[in-house]
Coordinates of C-alpha atoms and ligand atoms in Angstrom, one line a residue:
M148 CA 139.7 142.7 37.7
G149 CA 136.5 140.5 38.7
A150 CA 139.5 137.8 38.4
S151 CA 142.3 139.5 40.3
A152 CA 139.4 140.8 42.8
T153 CA 138.0 137.2 43.3
V154 CA 141.7 136.6 44.0
T155 CA 142.6 139.1 46.2
S156 CA 138.8 138.8 47.9
L157 CA 139.5 134.9 49.1
P158 CA 141.9 135.6 52.0
C159 CA 139.7 137.5 53.4
S160 CA 136.4 136.0 52.7
M161 CA 138.2 132.9 54.2
A162 CA 139.6 134.5 57.2
I163 CA 135.9 135.6 57.8
V164 CA 134.9 131.6 57.7
V165 CA 138.0 130.7 59.6
A166 CA 136.9 133.3 62.0
F167 CA 133.1 131.9 62.0
L168 CA 134.4 128.5 62.1
L169 CA 136.0 129.5 65.1
A170 CA 133.0 130.8 66.5
A171 CA 130.9 128.3 65.6
A172 CA 133.1 125.8 67.2
A173 CA 133.4 127.9 70.6
T174 CA 129.8 128.0 71.4
S175 CA 129.3 124.3 70.4
F176 CA 131.9 124.0 72.9
M177 CA 130.3 126.0 75.3
A178 CA 126.8 124.2 74.3
A179 CA 128.5 121.1 75.3
S180 CA 127.7 121.7 78.6
A181 CA 125.0 124.4 78.9
G182 CA 121.2 123.3 78.1
P183 CA 118.9 121.4 79.8
V184 CA 119.7 118.7 82.2
P185 CA 119.4 115.1 80.0
A186 CA 119.6 113.1 83.5
I187 CA 120.5 112.9 87.0
Y188 CA 123.4 110.2 88.1
V189 CA 122.6 110.0 92.0
L190 CA 125.3 108.2 94.8
G191 CA 125.2 108.6 98.5
D192 CA 123.9 106.9 101.2
S193 CA 119.7 106.1 102.5
L194 CA 118.6 109.8 101.9
A195 CA 119.0 108.9 98.1
D196 CA 118.9 105.0 97.5
V197 CA 115.9 104.3 95.6
G198 CA 116.1 100.7 95.9
N199 CA 119.3 99.0 95.8
N200 CA 120.0 97.6 99.4
N201 CA 116.8 95.2 98.1
Y202 CA 119.4 93.5 95.6
L203 CA 121.7 92.9 98.8
L204 CA 122.0 90.6 102.0
T205 CA 122.3 93.3 104.1
F206 CA 120.1 94.7 107.3
L207 CA 120.3 98.5 106.1
K208 CA 116.8 97.8 104.3
A209 CA 113.7 99.7 104.0
D210 CA 111.5 97.2 101.4
F211 CA 108.9 96.6 104.6
A212 CA 106.5 98.7 105.6
H213 CA 105.5 100.8 107.3
N214 CA 107.9 102.1 104.6
G215 CA 106.6 103.4 101.5
I216 CA 103.5 104.3 103.5
D217 CA 102.7 107.6 102.1
Y218 CA 104.5 106.5 98.3
P219 CA 102.1 105.9 95.3
G220 CA 100.0 102.5 95.7
G221 CA 101.8 102.7 99.4
K222 CA 104.2 100.7 98.1
A223 CA 107.1 99.6 100.5
T224 CA 110.1 100.6 97.6
G225 CA 113.6 100.4 99.6
R226 CA 113.4 104.5 100.1
F227 CA 114.1 104.7 103.8
S228 CA 111.1 107.2 103.8
N229 CA 106.9 107.6 104.3
G230 CA 106.9 108.0 101.1
K231 CA 108.8 109.8 98.4
N232 CA 112.6 110.8 99.2
F233 CA 115.1 113.4 97.5
P234 CA 116.1 112.3 94.4
D235 CA 112.1 111.6 93.5
F236 CA 111.6 115.4 93.6
L237 CA 114.6 116.6 92.0
A238 CA 113.6 114.6 88.8
E239 CA 110.3 116.0 89.0
K240 CA 111.7 120.1 89.7
L241 CA 113.7 119.5 86.6
G242 CA 111.1 117.2 85.0
L243 CA 112.5 113.7 84.6
A244 CA 111.5 110.5 86.0
T245 CA 113.5 109.2 88.6
S246 CA 116.7 107.6 87.9
P247 CA 116.1 104.0 88.9
P248 CA 118.4 102.4 90.8
Y249 CA 121.5 100.7 89.2
L250 CA 121.6 97.5 90.8
G251 CA 118.1 97.0 89.5
L252 CA 119.2 97.5 85.4
S253 CA 120.1 95.1 82.9
S254 CA 123.4 96.0 81.8
S255 CA 124.1 94.2 78.3
N256 CA 121.1 97.4 77.9
A257 CA 123.5 100.2 78.0
A258 CA 120.9 102.5 76.8
N259 CA 119.3 101.9 80.0
Y260 CA 122.3 104.1 81.5
V261 CA 121.2 107.3 79.6
N262 CA 118.5 108.3 81.2
G263 CA 120.0 108.6 84.8
V264 CA 121.6 105.7 87.0
N265 CA 121.1 106.1 91.0
F266 CA 123.8 104.7 92.4
A267 CA 122.7 105.7 96.2
S268 CA 122.6 102.6 99.1
G269 CA 121.8 102.9 102.4
G270 CA 124.6 102.9 104.6
A271 CA 127.5 104.1 103.0
G272 CA 130.0 106.5 103.9
V273 CA 132.6 108.5 102.6
S274 CA 134.8 105.9 104.4
N275 CA 134.7 102.3 103.3
A276 CA 134.8 101.2 106.8
T277 CA 131.8 102.6 107.2
N278 CA 129.0 100.1 107.3
Q279 CA 131.0 97.3 105.5
N280 CA 130.0 94.9 103.4
Q281 CA 126.5 96.0 104.7
C282 CA 126.1 98.8 101.4
L283 CA 127.5 99.5 98.4
S284 CA 130.8 102.0 99.7
F285 CA 131.3 105.2 97.8
D286 CA 134.1 104.3 96.3
K287 CA 132.3 101.1 95.7
Q288 CA 129.7 103.4 93.6
I289 CA 131.9 105.6 92.1
D290 CA 133.7 101.7 90.4
Y291 CA 130.1 101.3 89.1
L292 CA 129.4 104.9 87.5
A293 CA 133.0 103.6 85.5
S294 CA 131.5 100.3 83.9
V295 CA 128.4 103.0 82.8
Y296 CA 130.7 106.0 81.9
A297 CA 132.4 102.8 80.0
S298 CA 128.8 101.5 78.3
L299 CA 128.2 105.0 77.3
V300 CA 131.6 105.3 75.1
Q301 CA 131.1 102.3 74.0
S302 CA 126.7 102.6 72.6
L303 CA 127.3 106.8 71.9
G304 CA 130.9 107.5 71.1
Q305 CA 133.7 109.1 73.3
Q306 CA 132.5 112.6 72.4
Q307 CA 128.7 111.9 72.8
A308 CA 129.0 110.3 76.0
A309 CA 131.1 113.1 77.0
A310 CA 128.6 115.5 76.0
H311 CA 125.8 114.0 77.9
L312 CA 127.6 113.4 80.7
S313 CA 128.8 116.9 80.9
K314 CA 125.1 117.7 80.9
S315 CA 123.9 115.5 83.2
L316 CA 123.5 116.7 87.1
F317 CA 125.4 114.5 89.5
A318 CA 123.7 114.2 93.0
I319 CA 125.9 113.2 96.0
T320 CA 125.3 112.9 99.7
I321 CA 127.7 111.2 101.4
G322 CA 128.9 111.8 104.8
S323 CA 126.4 110.8 107.3
N324 CA 127.0 107.7 108.4
D325 CA 130.6 108.2 108.9
I326 CA 129.8 110.9 111.0
I327 CA 127.1 108.9 112.9
H328 CA 129.7 105.8 113.7
Y329 CA 132.0 108.5 115.0
A330 CA 129.4 110.4 117.7
K331 CA 128.4 107.2 118.4
S332 CA 132.1 105.7 119.4
M333 CA 132.8 109.0 120.9
S334 CA 129.9 109.0 123.5
S335 CA 129.8 105.3 123.9
S336 CA 131.5 104.7 127.7
T337 CA 133.5 102.1 125.9
K338 CA 135.0 105.3 124.0
R339 CA 137.8 103.9 121.9
P340 CA 141.4 105.6 122.6
S341 CA 142.0 105.5 119.2
S342 CA 138.8 108.1 118.7
P343 CA 141.0 110.6 116.9
P344 CA 139.6 114.7 117.8
T345 CA 136.6 116.5 115.5
Q346 CA 139.1 117.9 113.1
Q347 CA 141.4 115.3 112.7
F348 CA 138.5 113.0 111.9
V349 CA 136.7 115.8 109.6
D350 CA 139.8 115.9 108.0
A351 CA 140.5 112.6 106.9
L352 CA 137.4 112.4 105.9
V353 CA 137.5 115.2 102.9
Q354 CA 140.8 113.5 102.3
T355 CA 139.0 110.9 100.9
L356 CA 136.4 113.1 99.5
T357 CA 139.0 114.9 97.7
G358 CA 140.0 111.5 95.7
Q359 CA 136.3 110.4 95.0
L360 CA 135.1 113.7 93.7
Q361 CA 138.4 114.1 91.2
R362 CA 137.5 110.4 90.0
L363 CA 134.1 111.6 89.1
Y364 CA 135.3 114.8 87.7
N365 CA 137.7 112.3 85.4
L366 CA 134.3 109.8 84.6
G367 CA 132.6 113.5 82.9
A368 CA 131.3 115.2 85.5
R369 CA 130.6 118.3 85.0
R370 CA 127.3 119.5 86.9
L371 CA 127.9 118.6 91.0
L372 CA 125.4 119.1 93.6
F373 CA 127.1 118.6 96.6
L374 CA 124.0 117.9 99.7
G375 CA 126.0 118.5 102.8
T376 CA 125.1 116.6 105.8
G377 CA 122.7 117.4 107.8
P378 CA 122.6 118.1 111.8
V379 CA 122.6 114.0 111.9
G380 CA 122.9 115.2 116.1
C381 CA 119.5 115.8 115.8
C382 CA 118.1 112.6 114.6
P383 CA 116.1 110.8 116.5
S384 CA 118.4 107.8 117.3
L385 CA 121.3 110.6 118.6
R386 CA 119.0 111.9 120.7
E387 CA 118.8 109.2 122.6
L388 CA 122.4 108.8 123.0
S389 CA 121.8 111.6 126.3
A390 CA 120.0 111.9 129.2
A391 CA 117.9 115.3 128.3
K392 CA 117.8 114.0 124.8
D393 CA 119.6 116.9 123.5
C394 CA 120.8 116.9 120.1
S395 CA 124.4 115.1 120.2
A396 CA 127.1 118.3 119.7
V397 CA 129.9 116.3 118.7
A398 CA 128.1 115.0 115.7
N399 CA 126.5 118.5 114.7
D400 CA 130.1 119.9 114.6
A401 CA 131.1 117.1 112.7
S402 CA 128.6 117.8 110.0
A403 CA 129.5 121.6 110.3
R404 CA 132.7 121.0 109.9
F405 CA 132.5 118.5 107.5
N406 CA 130.2 120.8 105.1
A407 CA 132.7 123.9 105.3
G408 CA 135.6 121.4 104.3
A409 CA 133.0 119.9 101.2
A410 CA 132.6 123.4 100.2
K411 CA 136.4 124.7 100.5
L412 CA 137.8 121.1 98.3
L413 CA 134.6 121.8 95.5
A414 CA 135.6 125.9 94.9
G415 CA 138.8 124.4 95.1
M416 CA 138.1 122.0 92.4
A417 CA 136.2 124.9 90.3
A418 CA 139.4 127.2 90.4
R419 CA 141.7 124.6 88.7
S420 CA 138.6 123.2 86.2
T421 CA 136.5 126.1 84.6
D422 CA 134.8 123.6 83.3
L423 CA 133.2 122.1 86.5
R424 CA 130.4 123.8 87.6
Y425 CA 128.4 122.9 91.8
A426 CA 126.5 123.8 94.3
V427 CA 126.7 122.8 98.1
F428 CA 123.5 122.7 99.9
D429 CA 124.3 123.4 103.6
S430 CA 121.9 120.5 105.0
S431 CA 122.8 121.1 108.3
A432 CA 121.8 125.3 107.9
A433 CA 118.5 124.5 106.0
L434 CA 117.2 121.5 108.5
F435 CA 118.3 123.3 111.5
R436 CA 115.8 125.7 110.8
Y437 CA 112.4 123.0 110.8
I438 CA 114.2 121.4 114.6
N439 CA 114.3 125.4 115.9
N440 CA 111.2 126.6 115.0
P441 CA 109.0 124.0 114.1
A442 CA 105.7 125.7 114.0
A443 CA 106.8 128.3 111.4
Y444 CA 107.9 126.0 108.8
G445 CA 104.5 123.3 109.8
F446 CA 105.9 121.2 112.2
A447 CA 104.5 119.7 114.9
E448 CA 107.4 117.3 115.8
A449 CA 110.0 118.0 115.6
K450 CA 112.2 115.6 117.8
A451 CA 110.5 112.1 117.9
A452 CA 110.4 109.9 115.0
C453 CA 107.2 109.6 113.8
C454 CA 107.5 105.4 112.8
G455 CA 109.5 102.9 116.1
L456 CA 109.4 101.7 118.9
G457 CA 110.5 103.4 122.3
D458 CA 111.3 105.9 123.5
M459 CA 110.7 108.8 121.0
N460 CA 110.3 105.8 118.8
A461 CA 114.0 106.2 118.8
K462 CA 114.7 103.2 119.8
I463 CA 114.7 100.6 117.1
G464 CA 113.5 101.7 113.5
C465 CA 110.1 101.6 111.1
T466 CA 109.3 97.7 110.8
P467 CA 106.1 95.9 110.4
L468 CA 105.5 95.8 114.5
S469 CA 106.4 99.7 115.0
F470 CA 104.2 102.4 115.6
Y471 CA 104.2 104.6 113.5
C472 CA 102.5 108.5 113.8
A473 CA 99.0 109.0 111.8
N474 CA 99.9 112.5 110.9
R475 CA 103.2 111.9 109.0
T476 CA 102.6 115.8 107.2
S477 CA 103.8 116.8 110.7
H478 CA 106.9 115.4 111.8
V479 CA 110.0 116.7 110.8
F480 CA 111.5 112.7 111.1
W481 CA 110.0 110.1 109.9
D482 CA 112.5 107.0 111.3
F483 CA 115.7 106.9 113.9
Y484 CA 117.6 108.2 111.5
H485 CA 115.4 109.8 108.3
P486 CA 113.5 112.5 107.4
T487 CA 110.0 112.2 106.1
E488 CA 109.0 113.0 102.5
T489 CA 107.6 116.6 103.4
T490 CA 110.5 117.5 104.6
A491 CA 112.8 116.0 102.2
R492 CA 110.1 118.0 99.3
M493 CA 110.7 121.1 102.1
L494 CA 114.8 121.0 101.3
T495 CA 114.7 119.9 98.0
D496 CA 112.4 122.7 97.0
T497 CA 115.3 125.7 99.3
A498 CA 117.6 124.0 97.7
F499 CA 116.5 124.2 93.9
D500 CA 115.1 127.6 94.4
G501 CA 116.9 129.2 97.2
S502 CA 119.9 131.2 97.7
A503 CA 123.1 131.7 99.8
P504 CA 124.0 130.9 102.8
L505 CA 121.5 127.5 102.3
I506 CA 122.7 126.9 98.4
F507 CA 125.7 127.9 97.2
P508 CA 127.2 129.2 94.7
M509 CA 124.4 129.3 93.1
N510 CA 121.2 127.2 93.3
I511 CA 120.0 124.2 91.5
R512 CA 118.1 126.0 88.9
Q513 CA 120.8 127.9 88.1
L514 CA 123.1 125.0 88.2
S515 CA 121.1 122.7 85.2
A516 CA 121.2 126.5 83.2
V517 CA 124.9 127.1 83.0
Ligands
NAG240 C1 138.3 101.5 99.5 O1 137.0 100.1 97.6 C2 137.4 100.3 96.9 C3 137.4 99.4 96.1 O2 135.6 99.1 96.4 C4 138.8 100.8 96.5 O3 139.3 100.6 95.5 C5 139.7 101.8 97.5 O4 141.1 101.4 97.3 C6 139.3 101.1 99.2 N1 140.3 102.9 99.7 C7 140.7 102.2 100.6 C8 140.6 103.2 101.6 O5 140.5 101.6 101.5
NAG241 C1 98.6 116.9 110.1 O1 99.7 117.9 110.4 C2 99.9 120.2 109.9 C3 101.3 120.2 110.4 O2 100.8 120.0 112.0 C4 98.8 119.8 109.8 O3 98.6 121.7 109.2 C5 97.7 118.9 109.5 O4 95.6 119.5 109.9 C6 96.8 117.9 110.3 N1 96.4 117.1 109.4 C7 95.7 115.7 110.4 C8 94.8 115.6 109.0 O5 95.2 116.3 111.2

């Protein structure tokens, strides 16, 4: 009886064991992408560069005064800011150290890569042609990510590397430089006959971005934060294009269309690949709030740059010879293209804990938890 009971009960208990194992496997599969963010991988332009361009032969640099005047130690680090920038605040919020610039890391030590890497480079655009040879193009940054991926696979093994990257946050800010070049070409009196209409220009950008984001996915990115372009037409440099110092409508229109295109692209990717989670930050709408109503957000100056020379400090960038304002927290813009530390901190706060329509379909806090 005992023996036969054992025999007959075996298939049943095995079935339970199998069901348990399947459930455990499913749970651990899900867990591979959930849980806290172990590292941040940053790609993009000068809004996110924390020193890569220091290693390049380029005129797109910020490793000199008065940049960094409010950074700890008053140090010019290569950030295009008076202080910290977006990747610093993002890391702080997630309890992580700021991811170091890729070009400052020794490639012989793959362990460097586990704690996050920043590939962002001032001047970079979606298009290779944007500031060609003056920065790490977005494509080049993804090439470098591919070698980081290979290093991680070699040191951790394929499965561990994939698990690590799937939990990590991939933060991307790209597109502003393409739009700035486009707006300048449209406004110049020698307007190139080849300048396409805005929607055509944006469609081409989004088309290129599609392949680039797919490459990121193929390299293991599963938590993707896309920071849309700001109202670049309102940066002091583009205001200078008009006699009335108005925002460039062409640039702002392109920016809004680009952000809409990127949001649609990501929604499509997530529909096809159900393991992809993402958030899109509408930097344009978020920053417009400060520009349209500075006092409500604690700003006194939303048009002129703090650091620079010439009309609105917007004719020449921030160099050791430039003027700079005494009170940086009162300015939206640090130099003719870049936000102040205060602006970057406030925007990161909104992206982290805000809600639609500024950040969607989830905020960064939620993206870090799913
Ligand atoms: C851009 O540059 C990358 C290499 O960094 C290259 O693989 C890619 O084909 C280039 N794209 C175009 C459109 O030229
Ligand atoms: C700097 O500007 C901010 C915002 O306009 C203001 O609240 C603050 O009091 C100013 N600080 C100084 C030292 O003037």
